[in-house]
Coordinates of C-alpha atoms and ligand atoms in Angstrom, one line a residue:
M1 CA -3.8 19.3 -8.0
R2 CA -5.0 16.5 -5.7
Y3 CA -8.4 14.6 -6.0
V4 CA -10.1 13.8 -2.7
S5 CA -13.2 11.5 -2.6
T6 CA -16.7 12.8 -1.7
R7 CA -16.8 10.1 0.9
G8 CA -13.5 10.8 2.3
Q9 CA -12.0 7.5 3.0
S10 CA -9.9 7.1 0.0
A11 CA -6.5 8.7 0.1
P12 CA -6.0 12.2 -2.0
I13 CA -4.5 11.0 -5.6
G14 CA -3.5 13.0 -8.6
F15 CA -5.5 13.6 -12.4
L16 CA -3.9 11.4 -13.9
D17 CA -4.8 8.8 -11.1
A18 CA -8.6 10.3 -10.9
V19 CA -8.9 10.0 -13.7
L20 CA -8.0 5.9 -14.3
A21 CA -9.6 4.9 -11.1
G22 CA -13.4 6.5 -12.0
L23 CA -14.6 5.7 -8.8
A24 CA -12.7 6.0 -6.1
P25 CA -12.5 3.0 -3.3
D26 CA -15.1 4.4 -0.4
G27 CA -17.9 4.8 -3.9
G28 CA -17.3 8.2 -3.7
L29 CA -16.4 11.2 -6.7
Y30 CA -12.8 12.5 -6.9
V31 CA -13.5 16.0 -6.8
P32 CA -10.8 18.6 -6.8
S33 CA -9.3 19.5 -2.6
E34 CA -9.4 22.7 -3.6
W35 CA -11.0 24.8 -6.7
P36 CA -8.7 26.1 -9.0
S37 CA -9.9 30.1 -10.9
F38 CA -9.1 32.3 -13.5
R39 CA -8.7 35.7 -13.0
S40 CA -11.2 38.2 -14.8
S41 CA -8.4 38.9 -17.1
E42 CA -7.3 35.8 -18.4
I43 CA -11.4 34.7 -18.8
A44 CA -11.5 37.9 -21.0
A45 CA -8.5 36.5 -23.5
F46 CA -10.2 33.8 -24.1
A47 CA -11.5 36.1 -26.6
G48 CA -10.2 35.4 -30.3
K49 CA -8.3 32.1 -29.2
S50 CA -9.3 28.9 -31.0
Y51 CA -11.2 25.9 -29.4
A52 CA -8.8 24.1 -28.2
E53 CA -6.2 26.5 -27.0
V54 CA -9.0 27.6 -24.3
A55 CA -9.5 23.8 -23.7
A56 CA -5.8 23.4 -22.8
A57 CA -6.4 26.5 -20.8
V58 CA -9.5 25.2 -18.7
V59 CA -8.2 21.2 -18.3
G60 CA -4.4 22.5 -17.7
K61 CA -6.2 23.7 -14.5
F62 CA -7.0 20.4 -13.6
V63 CA -4.7 18.5 -14.7
G64 CA -1.8 20.5 -13.0
D65 CA 2.3 19.6 -13.0
D66 CA 0.8 16.2 -14.1
I67 CA 1.2 16.6 -18.2
P68 CA 3.3 18.9 -19.6
K69 CA 2.0 21.9 -21.3
E70 CA 2.5 21.1 -24.9
D71 CA 1.7 17.9 -24.7
L72 CA -2.0 18.4 -23.4
A73 CA -1.4 21.3 -25.9
Q74 CA -1.4 18.3 -28.6
M75 CA -3.7 16.1 -27.5
C76 CA -7.1 18.8 -27.6
E77 CA -5.5 20.4 -31.2
E78 CA -5.5 16.4 -32.3
A79 CA -8.6 16.0 -30.2
Y80 CA -10.8 19.1 -31.9
A81 CA -9.2 18.4 -35.5
T82 CA -12.1 15.4 -35.9
F83 CA -14.8 18.2 -35.1
A84 CA -16.5 18.5 -38.5
H85 CA -17.0 22.7 -38.1
T86 CA -14.4 24.8 -37.9
A87 CA -15.3 26.5 -34.6
V88 CA -15.7 23.0 -33.1
V89 CA -18.8 24.6 -30.8
P90 CA -20.5 26.9 -32.7
L91 CA -23.3 29.0 -31.1
K92 CA -26.1 29.8 -33.1
Q93 CA -28.6 32.8 -32.3
L94 CA -32.1 31.9 -32.3
G95 CA -33.9 34.6 -31.0
P96 CA -33.1 38.4 -29.6
N97 CA -31.5 37.0 -26.4
Q98 CA -31.5 33.3 -27.4
F99 CA -28.8 30.7 -28.2
L100 CA -28.0 27.4 -29.2
L101 CA -24.5 26.0 -28.8
E102 CA -24.1 23.4 -31.1
L103 CA -21.8 20.7 -29.7
F104 CA -22.8 17.4 -31.9
H105 CA -19.9 18.7 -34.5
G106 CA -17.8 15.6 -33.7
P107 CA -17.8 12.3 -35.0
T108 CA -20.6 10.4 -33.8
L109 CA -23.3 13.7 -33.6
A110 CA -23.5 14.1 -30.0
F111 CA -21.9 16.5 -27.1
K112 CA -20.0 12.6 -25.5
D113 CA -17.1 13.7 -28.4
V114 CA -16.2 17.0 -26.7
A115 CA -15.1 15.2 -23.8
M116 CA -14.4 11.7 -25.2
Q117 CA -12.0 12.6 -28.4
L118 CA -9.7 14.2 -25.3
L119 CA -9.8 11.4 -23.1
G120 CA -9.0 8.8 -25.6
R121 CA -5.9 10.4 -26.2
L122 CA -4.9 10.9 -22.9
Y123 CA -5.5 7.6 -21.5
D124 CA -2.9 6.5 -24.8
Y125 CA -0.7 8.7 -23.4
V126 CA -0.9 8.1 -19.9
L127 CA -1.0 4.3 -20.6
E128 CA 1.4 4.3 -22.9
R129 CA 4.2 5.7 -20.4
Q130 CA 3.0 3.1 -17.9
S131 CA 3.4 0.6 -20.5
R132 CA 0.1 -1.0 -18.7
K133 CA -3.0 -2.4 -20.8
M134 CA -6.7 -1.6 -19.2
T135 CA -9.6 -2.8 -19.8
I136 CA -12.4 0.5 -20.2
I137 CA -16.1 -0.4 -19.1
C138 CA -18.9 1.8 -20.4
A139 CA -22.7 1.7 -19.7
T140 CA -24.8 4.0 -22.0
S141 CA -28.1 5.5 -22.1
G142 CA -27.4 5.8 -25.9
D143 CA -24.2 8.6 -27.1
T144 CA -21.4 7.7 -25.1
G145 CA -21.3 4.1 -26.0
G146 CA -20.4 5.7 -29.7
A147 CA -18.1 8.6 -28.6
A148 CA -16.1 6.2 -26.6
V149 CA -16.1 3.4 -28.8
E150 CA -15.3 5.8 -31.7
A151 CA -12.5 7.8 -29.6
F152 CA -10.5 4.1 -28.1
R153 CA -11.3 1.2 -31.2
G154 CA -7.6 0.5 -32.4
R155 CA -5.9 1.9 -29.4
K156 CA -2.5 0.4 -28.6
N157 CA -2.9 0.5 -24.7
A158 CA -7.2 0.0 -24.1
R159 CA -10.0 -2.2 -25.0
I160 CA -13.3 -0.9 -24.8
V161 CA -16.3 -3.1 -23.6
A162 CA -19.9 -0.9 -24.4
L163 CA -23.8 -2.0 -22.7
F164 CA -26.4 -0.5 -24.1
P165 CA -29.8 -1.3 -22.5
E166 CA -31.9 -3.7 -25.2
G167 CA -34.1 -2.2 -27.0
R168 CA -33.9 1.7 -25.1
I169 CA -31.7 3.4 -27.5
S170 CA -31.8 4.1 -31.2
A171 CA -30.6 2.5 -34.8
V172 CA -28.1 5.4 -35.0
Q173 CA -27.2 4.9 -31.5
R174 CA -26.7 1.3 -31.7
R175 CA -24.3 1.3 -34.8
F176 CA -21.8 3.9 -33.8
M177 CA -21.1 1.0 -31.7
T178 CA -21.8 -2.5 -32.7
T179 CA -20.2 -1.8 -36.6
A180 CA -17.3 -0.7 -35.2
T181 CA -14.5 -4.0 -36.3
D182 CA -11.2 -3.4 -34.1
A183 CA -10.7 -6.1 -32.0
N184 CA -10.3 -4.4 -28.8
V185 CA -14.1 -3.1 -29.0
A186 CA -17.2 -5.5 -27.4
C187 CA -20.6 -4.0 -27.4
I188 CA -23.5 -5.7 -24.5
S189 CA -27.1 -5.6 -25.5
V190 CA -28.6 -6.0 -21.7
L191 CA -31.7 -7.1 -21.0
G192 CA -32.7 -4.5 -18.7
S193 CA -32.5 -0.8 -18.1
F194 CA -29.5 2.1 -18.6
D195 CA -30.0 2.1 -14.7
D196 CA -29.0 -1.8 -14.8
C197 CA -26.7 -1.7 -16.9
Q198 CA -25.0 1.4 -14.9
A199 CA -25.4 -0.7 -11.8
I200 CA -23.1 -3.4 -13.4
V201 CA -20.5 -1.6 -13.7
K202 CA -20.9 0.2 -10.8
Q203 CA -21.0 -3.6 -8.8
A204 CA -17.6 -4.5 -11.4
F205 CA -15.8 -1.6 -10.4
Q206 CA -16.4 -3.2 -6.1
D207 CA -15.3 -6.6 -7.4
D208 CA -11.1 -5.7 -6.2
Q209 CA -10.8 -9.4 -7.9
F210 CA -12.3 -8.6 -11.2
R211 CA -10.8 -5.4 -11.7
H212 CA -7.3 -6.0 -10.9
G213 CA -8.0 -8.9 -12.9
V214 CA -9.3 -7.3 -16.4
D215 CA -7.1 -3.7 -15.3
L216 CA -10.8 -1.9 -15.1
S217 CA -11.2 1.8 -15.7
G218 CA -14.4 3.8 -16.7
V219 CA -15.5 6.7 -18.6
N220 CA -18.4 7.2 -18.2
S221 CA -20.2 10.8 -16.9
I222 CA -18.4 10.6 -13.2
N223 CA -15.0 10.8 -14.9
W224 CA -13.3 14.2 -13.8
A225 CA -11.5 14.7 -17.0
R226 CA -15.0 14.5 -19.5
I227 CA -16.2 17.2 -16.6
A228 CA -12.9 19.2 -17.2
A229 CA -13.4 18.8 -20.7
Q230 CA -17.3 19.5 -20.9
S231 CA -16.7 23.1 -18.8
V232 CA -14.5 24.4 -21.6
Y233 CA -17.5 25.0 -24.0
Y234 CA -19.2 27.1 -21.1
F235 CA -16.0 29.9 -21.4
T236 CA -16.5 30.3 -25.1
A237 CA -19.8 30.2 -25.6
A238 CA -20.0 32.8 -22.7
V239 CA -17.0 34.9 -23.9
A240 CA -18.3 34.8 -26.8
L241 CA -21.5 36.7 -25.6
G242 CA -19.7 39.2 -23.7
A243 CA -18.5 37.3 -20.2
P244 CA -16.9 38.0 -17.8
A245 CA -17.9 41.4 -18.3
R246 CA -21.6 40.2 -18.7
E247 CA -23.7 37.4 -17.1
V248 CA -24.6 34.7 -19.0
A249 CA -27.4 31.7 -17.8
F250 CA -28.0 28.1 -19.4
V251 CA -30.2 25.8 -20.3
V252 CA -28.8 22.1 -20.1
P253 CA -30.9 19.3 -21.4
T254 CA -29.4 16.6 -18.5
G255 CA -29.5 12.9 -17.2
N256 CA -26.4 11.8 -15.2
F257 CA -25.4 15.7 -14.6
G258 CA -22.5 15.2 -16.0
D259 CA -22.9 18.0 -18.4
A260 CA -25.1 20.7 -15.9
Y261 CA -22.4 19.9 -13.4
A262 CA -19.0 20.8 -15.5
A263 CA -21.0 24.2 -15.8
F264 CA -21.1 24.8 -12.2
V265 CA -17.3 23.8 -12.3
A266 CA -16.8 26.3 -14.9
K267 CA -18.9 28.8 -12.4
K268 CA -16.3 27.8 -9.7
L269 CA -13.5 28.7 -12.1
G270 CA -14.4 32.3 -12.2
L271 CA -16.8 31.9 -15.6
P272 CA -19.8 34.8 -14.8
I273 CA -22.5 32.5 -14.9
H274 CA -25.8 33.9 -13.9
S275 CA -27.9 30.3 -13.4
I276 CA -28.0 27.0 -14.7
T277 CA -31.6 25.0 -15.3
A278 CA -31.5 21.1 -15.8
A279 CA -33.7 20.5 -18.2
T280 CA -35.4 16.7 -18.1
N281 CA -37.4 14.8 -20.0
S282 CA -40.7 12.6 -17.7
N283 CA -37.2 11.3 -15.5
D284 CA -37.2 14.0 -13.5
I285 CA -35.3 13.2 -10.5
L286 CA -33.4 16.0 -10.9
A287 CA -35.8 18.6 -12.3
R288 CA -37.6 17.7 -8.9
A289 CA -34.4 17.7 -6.5
F290 CA -33.8 21.7 -7.4
E291 CA -37.6 22.1 -7.1
T292 CA -38.6 20.3 -4.2
G293 CA -35.4 19.3 -1.9
R294 CA -36.4 15.4 -2.2
Y295 CA -34.2 13.3 -4.8
T296 CA -36.3 10.2 -5.1
R297 CA -35.5 7.5 -7.3
G298 CA -38.9 7.0 -9.7
A299 CA -39.4 4.5 -12.2
V300 CA -37.8 4.5 -15.6
A301 CA -39.7 5.8 -18.8
A302 CA -38.8 5.6 -22.6
T303 CA -38.8 8.4 -23.7
Q304 CA -38.2 10.5 -27.3
S305 CA -34.8 11.9 -25.8
P306 CA -33.3 8.7 -24.7
A307 CA -30.1 9.8 -23.9
M308 CA -32.0 10.9 -20.9
D309 CA -34.0 8.2 -19.6
I310 CA -32.1 8.0 -16.2
Q311 CA -33.4 8.3 -12.6
V312 CA -29.8 8.2 -11.1
A313 CA -28.1 11.5 -11.3
S314 CA -24.7 9.8 -10.7
N315 CA -23.0 13.3 -10.4
F316 CA -25.5 15.1 -8.2
E317 CA -23.1 13.6 -5.5
R318 CA -20.8 16.0 -6.2
L319 CA -22.7 19.2 -6.0
Y320 CA -24.2 18.1 -3.0
F321 CA -21.0 17.2 -1.5
E322 CA -20.3 21.3 -2.0
A323 CA -24.0 22.1 -1.0
V324 CA -22.7 20.4 2.9
R325 CA -19.9 22.1 2.7
R326 CA -17.6 19.4 1.8
D327 CA -18.8 17.4 5.1
A328 CA -17.5 14.1 3.2
V329 CA -19.2 12.0 6.3
E330 CA -23.0 14.0 5.6
T331 CA -22.5 13.1 1.9
E332 CA -21.5 9.3 2.8
R333 CA -24.5 9.0 5.0
A334 CA -27.0 10.4 2.7
F335 CA -25.4 8.6 -0.2
R336 CA -25.6 5.5 1.4
A337 CA -29.2 5.6 2.5
F338 CA -30.2 6.6 -1.1
A339 CA -28.6 3.9 -2.0
D340 CA -31.2 1.6 -0.1
T341 CA -34.0 3.6 0.6
G342 CA -34.4 5.7 -3.1
L343 CA -34.9 8.5 -1.2
L344 CA -32.6 11.3 -0.1
D345 CA -33.8 14.8 1.4
I346 CA -31.7 17.2 0.7
P347 CA -31.0 19.7 4.8
P348 CA -33.2 22.6 3.9
A349 CA -29.6 24.8 4.1
A350 CA -28.2 22.5 1.0
H351 CA -31.2 23.4 -1.1
A352 CA -31.2 27.3 -0.8
W353 CA -27.7 26.7 -1.4
M354 CA -28.2 25.0 -4.8
R355 CA -30.8 27.1 -5.1
E356 CA -28.7 29.9 -5.5
L357 CA -27.6 28.5 -9.0
F358 CA -29.9 26.1 -9.9
R359 CA -33.6 25.5 -11.0
G360 CA -35.2 22.4 -12.9
A361 CA -37.5 22.0 -15.3
S362 CA -39.1 19.2 -16.6
V363 CA -41.1 18.8 -20.5
S364 CA -43.4 16.1 -21.5
E365 CA -43.3 13.9 -24.5
A366 CA -45.7 16.3 -26.1
D367 CA -43.9 19.5 -25.5
T368 CA -41.1 18.2 -26.6
A369 CA -42.7 17.3 -30.2
K370 CA -44.4 20.3 -30.0
T371 CA -40.7 22.3 -29.5
M372 CA -39.5 20.5 -32.3
L373 CA -42.2 22.1 -34.6
S374 CA -42.4 25.6 -33.5
T375 CA -38.2 25.9 -33.4
L376 CA -38.8 24.9 -37.1
N377 CA -41.3 27.0 -38.0
E378 CA -40.5 30.5 -36.2
T379 CA -36.0 29.9 -37.1
G380 CA -35.8 27.5 -39.6
E381 CA -33.7 25.2 -37.5
I382 CA -34.3 21.1 -37.2
V383 CA -33.3 20.0 -33.4
D384 CA -32.8 17.1 -32.3
P385 CA -35.3 15.4 -28.9
H386 CA -32.7 16.3 -26.5
T387 CA -31.9 19.9 -27.6
A388 CA -35.6 20.5 -27.4
V389 CA -36.3 19.3 -23.8
G390 CA -33.8 22.2 -23.8
L391 CA -35.9 24.4 -26.1
A392 CA -39.3 24.2 -24.0
A393 CA -37.4 24.3 -20.5
A394 CA -35.4 27.8 -21.5
R395 CA -38.9 29.4 -21.4
G396 CA -39.1 29.4 -17.7
V397 CA -36.0 31.3 -17.6
D398 CA -36.2 34.4 -15.4
A399 CA -33.5 35.7 -16.3
K400 CA -33.1 40.1 -16.8
P401 CA -32.8 41.1 -20.9
S402 CA -29.4 41.8 -20.5
V403 CA -28.1 37.9 -19.6
P404 CA -28.2 36.4 -23.1
V405 CA -30.2 32.1 -22.1
V406 CA -27.5 29.8 -24.2
V407 CA -29.6 26.4 -24.3
L408 CA -26.8 23.3 -25.5
S409 CA -28.1 21.0 -28.3
T410 CA -26.2 17.7 -27.5
A411 CA -27.4 15.6 -30.1
H412 CA -27.6 16.2 -34.2
P413 CA -31.5 15.8 -35.2
A414 CA -30.1 13.2 -37.9
K415 CA -29.4 10.6 -34.4
F416 CA -33.1 10.8 -33.7
P417 CA -34.8 10.4 -37.6
E418 CA -38.1 8.7 -36.0
A419 CA -38.9 11.3 -33.1
V420 CA -37.9 14.2 -35.7
E421 CA -39.7 12.7 -37.8
A422 CA -42.7 12.5 -36.2
A423 CA -42.6 15.3 -35.1
I424 CA -41.7 17.8 -38.2
G425 CA -43.1 15.5 -40.8
V426 CA -39.6 15.5 -42.7
P427 CA -36.6 13.6 -41.6
P428 CA -33.1 15.5 -40.8
V429 CA -30.8 15.1 -43.1
T430 CA -27.6 13.5 -41.8
P431 CA -24.5 15.4 -42.0
R432 CA -22.2 14.9 -45.2
A433 CA -18.9 13.8 -43.2
T434 CA -20.8 11.0 -41.6
P435 CA -19.8 7.7 -42.6
D436 CA -23.6 5.5 -43.3
L437 CA -23.9 2.7 -41.1
S438 CA -26.8 0.9 -41.7
K439 CA -25.8 -1.1 -44.4
K440 CA -22.5 -2.5 -42.5
P441 CA -22.8 -6.0 -40.4
E442 CA -23.1 -5.5 -36.6
K443 CA -21.7 -7.2 -33.9
F444 CA -22.4 -7.4 -30.3
E445 CA -23.2 -9.6 -27.5
R446 CA -27.1 -10.2 -25.7
L447 CA -26.6 -10.7 -22.5
P448 CA -29.0 -11.0 -19.1
A449 CA -29.0 -7.6 -16.7
D450 CA -26.7 -9.6 -14.6
G451 CA -23.4 -9.0 -13.0
A452 CA -21.7 -12.2 -12.9
A453 CA -22.8 -13.1 -16.6
V454 CA -21.0 -9.4 -17.9
K455 CA -18.0 -9.7 -15.6
A456 CA -17.6 -13.7 -17.5
F457 CA -18.0 -12.2 -20.7
V458 CA -15.1 -9.3 -19.7
R459 CA -13.2 -11.6 -18.5
T460 CA -13.0 -13.7 -22.0
F461 CA -13.0 -10.8 -24.0
A462 CA -9.7 -9.2 -22.2
A463 CA -8.2 -12.3 -21.5
T464 CA -7.9 -13.2 -25.1
T465 CA -7.5 -9.6 -26.9
Ligands
PLP1 C1 -25.9 12.5 -22.6 C2 -26.7 13.0 -23.1 C3 -27.5 14.4 -22.3 C4 -26.7 13.9 -21.1 O1 -26.1 14.6 -20.2 P1 -25.5 14.0 -19.1 O2 -24.1 14.6 -18.7 O3 -25.7 12.7 -18.6 O4 -26.3 14.9 -18.6 C5 -27.7 14.9 -22.9 N1 -28.2 14.9 -24.5 C6 -27.9 13.8 -25.0 C7 -28.0 14.1 -26.5 C8 -26.9 13.1 -24.2 O5 -25.8 11.9 -25.3

């Protein structure tokens, strides 16, 4: 299995190299050179298998010969044993044809754990064999940082630096990062937005001297192993609801378009997905792109669902590449222009192709809060604000009654206690298995939104740990 860049200027590489590289040297994103797929009978055979077994089969399609099957199976077993629910990602029925896919039973209570627990193990496995120590840098809108710190802390062959936007993430989210005491963890509170954090990380990767100096690697949502790991739960959910004989519609709360793109990947692998609704909060660049054909950057507004306060959805470039029939020259032109102007007009044929599968819906702050309350009143379930965005968007899904609608529940309500209590009047209860971090001391560095300052800090950190 080889991986090519969406911008066509970088040489094709194998799975493990693509995982460690993150962004391609030409600024593009790696995608498989050809899509693997399952036969219908193979998908049917997932019924009754454990989550870890399905994960090994699905992720295995993308790993190719880079890791022996037994080793990958072992890593999947260990990764998903860290989840507090024996189903790993349980499916809960909310209405006659509506389901919630609970992705938040991992150690940091958000869906990022699903991919990150596997990624931490993959890195350890590879770096041990290469006798190499890498510096992982990660910009977080809130949940990725905690999941990455939890997955990488204490690991021998990697150190982790998490950048988060000061004041834009919840205290619970911050503490999942800043209370880690392991020497290989550093946290930076950046005086700026998540897009600033992401821009600093991008810039660090483009600085060859810095990249090689600290042996830089990224685990942001563009990392192919994360995408592959996230495509797994679309299979387990759809098969539980009757796939491959039956189509399923998914509604995905979206920020960086990693999770929703993983649904597309599942479809490419052969899963019969009826539609994918990208549900955004008022930071609605993706909803607008799918609905109008214009991908235009706006200003970032702070919302109750901060993990989606993003106006540049990194993984969108991967979908665009497919939509223009894998024309790397066109993709490079479009995203270079977008970086300069903040504007991309999707060619009509490409937009029409996207619309065959994707819909966009943006949900206001008031509607998000109302949906938390109505969900509690109608079903007894307390949901977090990101999930509420998905539930509100699900009202617009125009599937036949025979098509079940699955809304991804991306975080536990206890991760956003203030927003949840404001909406429903009672505070959500933290699951028993989660340690109380509110009294542990926090450790982080406060830095301006300036690439040079961050690089200087990371250089010193890498030299001393
Ligand atoms: C990261 C995150 C999202 C958005 O996922 P993307 O892959 O960036 O689109 C949604 N909800 C929660 C709780 C998250 O942590």
